[in-house]
Short mmCIF file of C-alpha atoms in Angstrom, two decimals:
data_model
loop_
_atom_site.label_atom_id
_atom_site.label_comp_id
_atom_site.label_asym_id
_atom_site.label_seq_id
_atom_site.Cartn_x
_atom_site.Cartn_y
_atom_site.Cartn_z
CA UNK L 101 -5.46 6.50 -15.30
CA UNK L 102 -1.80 6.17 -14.44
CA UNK L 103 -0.40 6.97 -11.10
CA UNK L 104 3.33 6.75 -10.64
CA UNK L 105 4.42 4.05 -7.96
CA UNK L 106 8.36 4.39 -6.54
CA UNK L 107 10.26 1.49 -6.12
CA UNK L 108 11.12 2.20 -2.62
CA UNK L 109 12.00 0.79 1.01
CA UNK L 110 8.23 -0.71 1.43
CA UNK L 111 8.73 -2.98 -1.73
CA UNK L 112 12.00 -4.44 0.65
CA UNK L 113 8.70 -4.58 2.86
CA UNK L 114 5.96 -6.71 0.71
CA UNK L 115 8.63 -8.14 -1.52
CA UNK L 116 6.38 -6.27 -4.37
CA UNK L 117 4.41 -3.62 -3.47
CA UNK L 118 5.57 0.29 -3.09
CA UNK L 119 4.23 3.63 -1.97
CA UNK L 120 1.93 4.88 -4.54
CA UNK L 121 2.97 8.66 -5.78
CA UNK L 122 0.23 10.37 -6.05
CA UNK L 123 0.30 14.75 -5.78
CA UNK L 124 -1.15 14.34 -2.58
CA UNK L 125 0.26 11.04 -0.72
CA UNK L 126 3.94 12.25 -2.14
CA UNK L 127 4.89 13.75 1.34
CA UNK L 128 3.89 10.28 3.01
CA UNK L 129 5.37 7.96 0.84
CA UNK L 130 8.75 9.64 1.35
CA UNK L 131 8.67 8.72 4.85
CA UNK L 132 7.48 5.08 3.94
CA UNK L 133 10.83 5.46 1.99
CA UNK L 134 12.20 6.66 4.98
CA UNK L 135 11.17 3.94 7.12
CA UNK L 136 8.97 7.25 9.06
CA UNK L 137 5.88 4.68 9.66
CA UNK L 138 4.48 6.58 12.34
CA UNK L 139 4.59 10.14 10.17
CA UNK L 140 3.28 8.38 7.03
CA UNK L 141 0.50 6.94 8.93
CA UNK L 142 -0.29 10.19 10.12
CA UNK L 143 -0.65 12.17 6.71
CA UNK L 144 -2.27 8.94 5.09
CA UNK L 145 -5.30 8.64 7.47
CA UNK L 146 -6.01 12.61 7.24
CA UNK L 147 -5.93 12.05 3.78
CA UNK L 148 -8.28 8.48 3.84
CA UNK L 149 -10.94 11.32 5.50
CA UNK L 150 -11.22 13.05 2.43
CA UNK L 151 -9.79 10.73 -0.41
CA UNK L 152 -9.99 7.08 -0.55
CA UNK L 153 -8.27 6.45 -3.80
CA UNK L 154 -6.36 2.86 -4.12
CA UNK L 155 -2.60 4.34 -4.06
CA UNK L 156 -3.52 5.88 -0.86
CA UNK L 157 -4.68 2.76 0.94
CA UNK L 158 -2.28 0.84 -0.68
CA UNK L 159 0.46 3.03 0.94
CA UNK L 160 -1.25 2.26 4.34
CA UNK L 161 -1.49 -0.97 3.76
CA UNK L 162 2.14 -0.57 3.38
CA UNK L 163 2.28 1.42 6.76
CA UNK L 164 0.12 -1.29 8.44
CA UNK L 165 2.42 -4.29 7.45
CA UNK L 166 5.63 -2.71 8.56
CA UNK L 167 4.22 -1.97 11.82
CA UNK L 168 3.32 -5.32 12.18
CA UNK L 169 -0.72 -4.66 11.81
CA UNK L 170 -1.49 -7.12 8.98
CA UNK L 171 -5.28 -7.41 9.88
CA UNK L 172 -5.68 -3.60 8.99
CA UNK L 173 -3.28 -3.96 5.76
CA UNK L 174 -5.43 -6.88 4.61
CA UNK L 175 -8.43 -4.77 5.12
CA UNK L 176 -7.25 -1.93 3.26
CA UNK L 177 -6.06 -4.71 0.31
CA UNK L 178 -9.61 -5.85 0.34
CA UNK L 179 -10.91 -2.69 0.27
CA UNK L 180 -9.25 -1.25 -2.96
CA UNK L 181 -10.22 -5.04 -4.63
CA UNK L 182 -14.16 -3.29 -3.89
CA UNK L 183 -13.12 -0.27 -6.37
CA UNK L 184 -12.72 -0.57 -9.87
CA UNK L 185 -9.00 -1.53 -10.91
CA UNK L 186 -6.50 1.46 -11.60
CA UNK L 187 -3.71 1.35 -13.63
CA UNK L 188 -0.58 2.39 -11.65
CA UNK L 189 2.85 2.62 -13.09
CA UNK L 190 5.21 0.54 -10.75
CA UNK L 191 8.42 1.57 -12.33
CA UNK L 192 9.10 3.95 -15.29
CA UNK L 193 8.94 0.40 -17.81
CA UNK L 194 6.16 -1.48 -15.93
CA UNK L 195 2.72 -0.95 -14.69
CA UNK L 196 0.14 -2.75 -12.71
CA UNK L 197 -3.39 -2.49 -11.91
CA UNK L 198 -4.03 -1.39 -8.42
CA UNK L 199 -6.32 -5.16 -7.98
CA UNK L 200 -2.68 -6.90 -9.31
CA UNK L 201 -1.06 -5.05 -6.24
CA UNK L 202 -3.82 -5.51 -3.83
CA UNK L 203 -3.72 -9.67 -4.60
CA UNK L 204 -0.49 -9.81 -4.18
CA UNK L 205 -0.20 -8.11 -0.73
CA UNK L 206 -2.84 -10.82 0.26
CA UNK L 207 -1.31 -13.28 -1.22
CA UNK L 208 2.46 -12.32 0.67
CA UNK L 209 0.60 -11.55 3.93
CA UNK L 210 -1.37 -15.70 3.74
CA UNK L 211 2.05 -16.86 2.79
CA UNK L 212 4.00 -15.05 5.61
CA UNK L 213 1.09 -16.10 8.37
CA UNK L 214 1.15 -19.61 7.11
CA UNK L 215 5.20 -19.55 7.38
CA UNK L 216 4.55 -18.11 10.77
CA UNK L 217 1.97 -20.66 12.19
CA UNK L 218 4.48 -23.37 11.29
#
């Protein structure tokens, strides 16, 4: 399965990891792109109620860590590592498995907490 990733504002964000496009989580990961957190959020946890697919909570993950909530994006990181790994398309000549993304947003957030308890 390939969903189509856009390199995007939130990968200025997590240094690596952008809003998933998806049909569905298109509308919010413009406004990620749009720095909109607070819309994004909004259409991303009506759409965790009924679909729970990786790009989505990788794109609130996204949310989370802009918003400076990086307990709930390392949840939601941890989360999609539970679920079997999806192949995502970052950009239209690379692709990444939704676990590859999910490490690395753990791995930036440890790094940017250790950087911050210093």
């Amino acid at each position: 399965m390939s969903i189509k990733l856009v390199a995007t504002a939130a990968m200025s964000v997590l240094g690596l990891v952008t809003p998933a496009m998806a049909q569905d989580s298109s509308l919010a990961a413009r406004e990620i792109m749009i720095g909109s957190y607070s819309t994004a959020e909004q259409k991303l946890r009506t759409q965790m109620r009924f679909d729970q697919r990786p790009e989505v909570q990788l794109n609130l993950a996204a949310v989370y860590y802009a918003t400076g909530r990086t307990e709930e994006a390392r949840s939601l990181y941890e989360q999609v590592l539970q679920k079997d790994d999806v192949l995502m398309t970052v950009t239209t000549d690379r692709t990444s498995g939704s676990h590859a993304i999910a490490q690395a947003g753990l791995r930036y957030l440890s790094q940017r907490q250790h950087l911050a308890s210093r």
